[in-house]
Short mmCIF file of C-alpha atoms in Angstrom, two decimals:
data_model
loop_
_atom_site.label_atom_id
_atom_site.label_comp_id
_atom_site.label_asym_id
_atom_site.label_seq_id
_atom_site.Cartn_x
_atom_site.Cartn_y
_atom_site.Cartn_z
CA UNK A 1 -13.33 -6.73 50.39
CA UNK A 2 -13.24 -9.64 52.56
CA UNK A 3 -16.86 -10.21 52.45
CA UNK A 4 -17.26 -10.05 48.82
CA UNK A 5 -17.87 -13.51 47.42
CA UNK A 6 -21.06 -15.45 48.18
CA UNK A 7 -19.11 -18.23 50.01
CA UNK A 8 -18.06 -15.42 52.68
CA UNK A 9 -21.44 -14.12 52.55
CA UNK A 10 -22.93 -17.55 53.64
CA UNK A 11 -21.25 -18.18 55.99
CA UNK A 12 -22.18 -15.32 58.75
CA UNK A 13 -23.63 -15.90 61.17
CA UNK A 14 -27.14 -15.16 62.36
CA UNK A 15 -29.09 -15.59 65.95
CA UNK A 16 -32.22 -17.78 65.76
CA UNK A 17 -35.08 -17.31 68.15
CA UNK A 18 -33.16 -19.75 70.31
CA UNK A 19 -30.11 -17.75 70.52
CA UNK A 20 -28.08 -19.83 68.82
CA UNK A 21 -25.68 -18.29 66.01
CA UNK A 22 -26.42 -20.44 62.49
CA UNK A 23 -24.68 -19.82 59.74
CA UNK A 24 -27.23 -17.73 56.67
CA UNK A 25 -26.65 -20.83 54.42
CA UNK A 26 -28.76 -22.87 56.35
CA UNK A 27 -31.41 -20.79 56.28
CA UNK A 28 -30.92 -19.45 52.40
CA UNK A 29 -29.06 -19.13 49.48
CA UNK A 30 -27.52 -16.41 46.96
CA UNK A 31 -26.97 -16.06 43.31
CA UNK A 32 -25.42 -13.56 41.14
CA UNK A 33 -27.92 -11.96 38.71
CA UNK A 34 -27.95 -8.87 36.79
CA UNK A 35 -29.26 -6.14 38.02
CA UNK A 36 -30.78 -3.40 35.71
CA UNK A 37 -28.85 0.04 36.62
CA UNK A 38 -31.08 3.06 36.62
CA UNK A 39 -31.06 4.81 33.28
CA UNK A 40 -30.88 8.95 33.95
CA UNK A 41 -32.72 11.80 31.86
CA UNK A 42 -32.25 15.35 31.61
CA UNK A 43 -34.21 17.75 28.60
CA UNK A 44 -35.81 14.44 27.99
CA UNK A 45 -32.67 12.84 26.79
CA UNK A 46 -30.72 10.11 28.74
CA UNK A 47 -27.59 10.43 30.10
CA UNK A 48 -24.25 9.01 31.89
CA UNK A 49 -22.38 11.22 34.33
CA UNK A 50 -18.47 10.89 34.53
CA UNK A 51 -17.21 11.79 37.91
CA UNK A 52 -13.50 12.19 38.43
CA UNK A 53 -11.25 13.99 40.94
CA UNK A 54 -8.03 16.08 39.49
CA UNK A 55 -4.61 15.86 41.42
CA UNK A 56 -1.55 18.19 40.43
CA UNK A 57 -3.72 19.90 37.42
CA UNK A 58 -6.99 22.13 36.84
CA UNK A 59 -10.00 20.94 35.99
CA UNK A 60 -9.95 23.78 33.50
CA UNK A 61 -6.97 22.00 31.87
CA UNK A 62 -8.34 18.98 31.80
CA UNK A 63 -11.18 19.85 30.08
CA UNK A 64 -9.32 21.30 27.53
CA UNK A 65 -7.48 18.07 26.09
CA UNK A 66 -10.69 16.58 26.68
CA UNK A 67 -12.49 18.35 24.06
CA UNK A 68 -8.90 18.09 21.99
CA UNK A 69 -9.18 14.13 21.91
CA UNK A 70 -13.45 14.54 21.57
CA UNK A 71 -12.15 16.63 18.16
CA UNK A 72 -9.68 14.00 17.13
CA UNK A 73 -11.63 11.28 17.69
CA UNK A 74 -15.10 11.85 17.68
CA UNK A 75 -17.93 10.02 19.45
CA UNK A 76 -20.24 7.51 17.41
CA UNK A 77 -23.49 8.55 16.05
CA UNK A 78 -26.61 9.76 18.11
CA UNK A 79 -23.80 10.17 21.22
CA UNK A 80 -23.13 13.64 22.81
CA UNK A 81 -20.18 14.68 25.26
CA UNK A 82 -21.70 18.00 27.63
CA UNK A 83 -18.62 19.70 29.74
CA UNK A 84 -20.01 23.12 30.07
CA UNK A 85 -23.70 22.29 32.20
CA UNK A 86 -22.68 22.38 35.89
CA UNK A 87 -19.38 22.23 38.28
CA UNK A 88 -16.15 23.68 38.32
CA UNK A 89 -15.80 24.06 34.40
CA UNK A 90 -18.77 26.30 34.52
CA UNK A 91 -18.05 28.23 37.76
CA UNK A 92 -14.81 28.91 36.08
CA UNK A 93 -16.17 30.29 33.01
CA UNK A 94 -18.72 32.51 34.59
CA UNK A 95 -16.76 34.00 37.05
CA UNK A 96 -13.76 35.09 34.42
CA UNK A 97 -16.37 36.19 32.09
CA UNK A 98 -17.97 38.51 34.64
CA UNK A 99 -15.12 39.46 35.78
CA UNK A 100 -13.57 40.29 32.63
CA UNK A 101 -16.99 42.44 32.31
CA UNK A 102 -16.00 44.06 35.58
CA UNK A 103 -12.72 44.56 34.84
CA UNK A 104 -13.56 46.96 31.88
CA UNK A 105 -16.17 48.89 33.35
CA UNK A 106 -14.10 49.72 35.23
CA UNK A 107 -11.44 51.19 33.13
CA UNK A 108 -13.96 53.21 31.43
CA UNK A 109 -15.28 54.27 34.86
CA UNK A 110 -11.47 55.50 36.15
CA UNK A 111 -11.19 56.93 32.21
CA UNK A 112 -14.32 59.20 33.04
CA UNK A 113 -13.39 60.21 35.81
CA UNK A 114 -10.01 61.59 34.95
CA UNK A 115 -10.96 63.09 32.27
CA UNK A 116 -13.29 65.18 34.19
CA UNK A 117 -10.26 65.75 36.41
CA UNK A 118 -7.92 66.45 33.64
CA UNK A 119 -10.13 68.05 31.17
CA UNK A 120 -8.31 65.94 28.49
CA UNK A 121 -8.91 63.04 26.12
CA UNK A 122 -5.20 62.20 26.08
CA UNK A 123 -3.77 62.67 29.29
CA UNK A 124 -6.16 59.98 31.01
CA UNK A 125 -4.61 57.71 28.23
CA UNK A 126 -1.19 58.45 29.97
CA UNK A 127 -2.22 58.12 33.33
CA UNK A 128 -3.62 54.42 32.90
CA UNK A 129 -0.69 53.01 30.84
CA UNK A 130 0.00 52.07 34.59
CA UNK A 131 -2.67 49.33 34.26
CA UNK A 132 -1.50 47.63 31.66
CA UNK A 133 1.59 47.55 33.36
CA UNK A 134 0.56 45.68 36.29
CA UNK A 135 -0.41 42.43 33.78
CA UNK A 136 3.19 42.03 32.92
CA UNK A 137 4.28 41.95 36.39
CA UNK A 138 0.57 39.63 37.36
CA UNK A 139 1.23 36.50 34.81
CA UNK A 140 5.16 36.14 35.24
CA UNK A 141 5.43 36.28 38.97
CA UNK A 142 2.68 33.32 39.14
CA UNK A 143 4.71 31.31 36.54
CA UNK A 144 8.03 31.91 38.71
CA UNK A 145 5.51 31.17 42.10
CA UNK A 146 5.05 27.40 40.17
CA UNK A 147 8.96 27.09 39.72
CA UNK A 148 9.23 26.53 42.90
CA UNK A 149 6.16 25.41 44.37
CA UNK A 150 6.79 21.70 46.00
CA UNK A 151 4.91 18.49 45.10
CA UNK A 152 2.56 16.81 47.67
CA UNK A 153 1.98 12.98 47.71
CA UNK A 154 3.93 12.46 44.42
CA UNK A 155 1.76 15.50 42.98
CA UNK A 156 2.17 19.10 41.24
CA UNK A 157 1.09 21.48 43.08
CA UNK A 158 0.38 24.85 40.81
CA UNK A 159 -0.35 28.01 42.09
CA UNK A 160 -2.99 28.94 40.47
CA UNK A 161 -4.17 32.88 39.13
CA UNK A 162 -7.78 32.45 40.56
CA UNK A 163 -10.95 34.47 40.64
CA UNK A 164 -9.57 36.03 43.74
CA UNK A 165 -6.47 36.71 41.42
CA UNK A 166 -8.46 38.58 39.11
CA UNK A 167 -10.37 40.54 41.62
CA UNK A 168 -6.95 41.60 43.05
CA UNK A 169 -5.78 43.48 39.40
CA UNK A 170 -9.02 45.05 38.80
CA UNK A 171 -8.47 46.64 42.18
CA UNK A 172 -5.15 47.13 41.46
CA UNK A 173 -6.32 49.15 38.30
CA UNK A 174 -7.79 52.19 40.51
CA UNK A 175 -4.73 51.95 43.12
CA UNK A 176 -1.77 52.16 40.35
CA UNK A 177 -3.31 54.97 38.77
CA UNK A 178 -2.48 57.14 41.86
CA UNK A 179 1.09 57.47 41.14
CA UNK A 180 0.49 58.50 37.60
CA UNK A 181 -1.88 60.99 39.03
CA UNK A 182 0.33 62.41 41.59
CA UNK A 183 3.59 62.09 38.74
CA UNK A 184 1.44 64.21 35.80
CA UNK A 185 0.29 66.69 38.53
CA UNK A 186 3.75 67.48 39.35
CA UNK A 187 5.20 67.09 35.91
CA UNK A 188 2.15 69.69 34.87
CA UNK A 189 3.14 72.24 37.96
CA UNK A 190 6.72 72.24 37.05
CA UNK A 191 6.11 72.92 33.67
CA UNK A 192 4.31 75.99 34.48
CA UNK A 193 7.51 78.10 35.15
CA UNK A 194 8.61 79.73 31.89
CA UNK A 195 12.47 78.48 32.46
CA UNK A 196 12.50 75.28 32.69
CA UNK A 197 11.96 72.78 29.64
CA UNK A 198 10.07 69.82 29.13
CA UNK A 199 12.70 67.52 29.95
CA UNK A 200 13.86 69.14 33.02
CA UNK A 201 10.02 68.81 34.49
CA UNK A 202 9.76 65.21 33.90
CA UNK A 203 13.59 64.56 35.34
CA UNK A 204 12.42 67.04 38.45
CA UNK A 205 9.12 65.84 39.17
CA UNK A 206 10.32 61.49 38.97
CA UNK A 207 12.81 62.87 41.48
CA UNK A 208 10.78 64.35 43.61
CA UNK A 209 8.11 61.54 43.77
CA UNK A 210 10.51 58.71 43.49
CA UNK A 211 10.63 58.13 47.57
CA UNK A 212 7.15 58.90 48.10
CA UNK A 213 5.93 56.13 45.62
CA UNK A 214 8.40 53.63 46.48
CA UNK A 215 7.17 53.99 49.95
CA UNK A 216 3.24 53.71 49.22
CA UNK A 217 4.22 50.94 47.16
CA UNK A 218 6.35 49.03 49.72
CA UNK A 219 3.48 49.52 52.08
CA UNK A 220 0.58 48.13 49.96
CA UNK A 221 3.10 44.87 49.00
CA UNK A 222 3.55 44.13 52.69
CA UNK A 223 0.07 44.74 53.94
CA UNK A 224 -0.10 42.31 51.15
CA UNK A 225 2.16 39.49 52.10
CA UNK A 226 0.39 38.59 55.12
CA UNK A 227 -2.51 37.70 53.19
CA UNK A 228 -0.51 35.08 50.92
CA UNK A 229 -0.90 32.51 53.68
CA UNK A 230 -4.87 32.28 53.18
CA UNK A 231 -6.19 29.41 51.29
CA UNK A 232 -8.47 31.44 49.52
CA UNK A 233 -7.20 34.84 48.95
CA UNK A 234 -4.07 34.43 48.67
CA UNK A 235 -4.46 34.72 44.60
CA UNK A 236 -5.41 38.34 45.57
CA UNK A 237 -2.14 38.96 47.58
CA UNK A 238 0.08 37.62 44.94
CA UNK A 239 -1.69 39.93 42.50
CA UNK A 240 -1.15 42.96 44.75
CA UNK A 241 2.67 42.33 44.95
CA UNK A 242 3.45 41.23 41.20
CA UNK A 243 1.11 44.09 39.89
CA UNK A 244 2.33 47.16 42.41
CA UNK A 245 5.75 45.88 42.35
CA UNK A 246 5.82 46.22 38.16
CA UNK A 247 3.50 48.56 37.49
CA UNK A 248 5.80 51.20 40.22
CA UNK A 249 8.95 49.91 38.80
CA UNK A 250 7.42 50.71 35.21
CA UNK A 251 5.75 53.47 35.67
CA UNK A 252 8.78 55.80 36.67
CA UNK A 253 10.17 55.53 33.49
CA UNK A 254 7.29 54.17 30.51
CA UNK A 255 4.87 56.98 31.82
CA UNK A 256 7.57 60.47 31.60
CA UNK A 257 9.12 58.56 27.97
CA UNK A 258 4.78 58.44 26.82
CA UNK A 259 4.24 62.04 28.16
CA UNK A 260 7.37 63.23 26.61
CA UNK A 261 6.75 61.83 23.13
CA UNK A 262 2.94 63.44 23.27
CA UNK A 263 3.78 67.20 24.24
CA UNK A 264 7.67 67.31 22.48
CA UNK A 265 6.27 69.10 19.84
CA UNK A 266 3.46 71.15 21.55
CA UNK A 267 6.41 72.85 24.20
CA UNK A 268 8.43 73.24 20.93
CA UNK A 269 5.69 74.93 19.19
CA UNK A 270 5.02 77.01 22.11
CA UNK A 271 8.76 77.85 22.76
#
């Protein structure tokens, strides 16, 4: 900045053959011209590139009220505004959208396979209400995580659910289905005996599986919580405590109400 204008330009110095140090405006001058700038093409059409840096706020977000304002007030004639060709915006969108793919094959994977371990249509259904249940404890817990996450420089700083957030409830999906196994087996054995009713089994079997889940559950949330200090992954961690902390809490009493209202009136009928 201090060597900006033409005057400061002039007057450095140079070393002649002689060694002596002359100043360039005896040996030259400068004027300010226009200079053509470069004109880019891509597919054959040109185009300027807008480059800007985000601070407190996604990129994601931004381009949202971007294309809100590009709606309200659109560009002239023969002029086009491209978000979606390369960077974050794109990365984004591909890696949700696959991983939304992922995410329900493999529902229908874990569906398949317990309903070759069940031999039902319905009961499966039962057993993965746990998923589901996961997602409600997922999206709050990152909205109370930004409640209380501290500015820098002036600056929001968001916690963020991220890819690796997402790849941390679609492996939740196989782990949280576990305890509904392990509850319906029990529920299923203690129904067997001919004196005790369908309300008793359910009330036995939560009983009897209530420490045993709270303490695989405990376990995965703090093998968790040292992860929560990565950069990176710790998206994943949050997602393992929110989701196995709700989906257990849940579970103990949304999955015995859902199997109670299905076979009510088959145990009647067979009583």
């Amino acid at each position: 900045a201090l060597r900006s204008s033409i005057a400061d330009l002039l007057a450095l110095r140079v070393k002649t053959g002689q060694g002596e140090l002359i100043p360039l405006s005896e040996i030259g001058s400068a004027n300010v011209e226009i200079e053509d700038q470069p004109i880019f093409h891509k597919n054959l059409q040109r185009v300027n590139y807008v480059v800007a840096g985000m601070a407190g706020r996604s990129p994601v977000e931004a381009v949202f009220d971007l294309n809100e304002v590009l709606a309200e007030r659109p560009l002239p004639e023969g002029y086009t505004a491209e978000l979606a060709g390369e960077g974050e915006w794109k990365i984004t969108v591909d890696v949700f959208r696959d991983l939304g793919l992922a995410f329900a094959a493999a529902l229908v994977m874990i569906y398949v396979l317990l309903v070759g371990q069940t031999g039902s249509l319905s009961v499966p259904l039962v057993m993965m209400i746990a998923i589901p249940l996961t997602v409600i404890g997922i999206m709050p817990g990152f909205w109370v995580l930004n409640l209380f996450a501290a500015p820098v420089a002036g600056y929001p700083n968001p916690i963020y659910f991220t890819a690796t957030a997402m790849i941390g409830m679609i492996a939740l999906a196989g782990i949280v289905v576990r305890n509904s196994i392990i509850l319906i087996d029990f529920i299923e054995r203690i129904r067997a005996r001919a004196d005790v009713t369908l309300a008793e089994a359910l009330i036995e079997a939560g009983a009897i599986r209530l420490r045993p889940i709270f303490l695989t559950a405990g376990a995965a949330m703090f093998g968790a919580f040292v992860i929560i200090f990565d950069p990176i992954f710790s998206g994943l961690a949050w997602s393992f405590i929110f989701g196995i902390f709700a989906s257990t809490l849940f579970s103990l009493l949304v999955i015995p109400v859902v199997y109670f209202l299905i076979n009510k009136e088959a145990k009647a009928d067979k009583q």
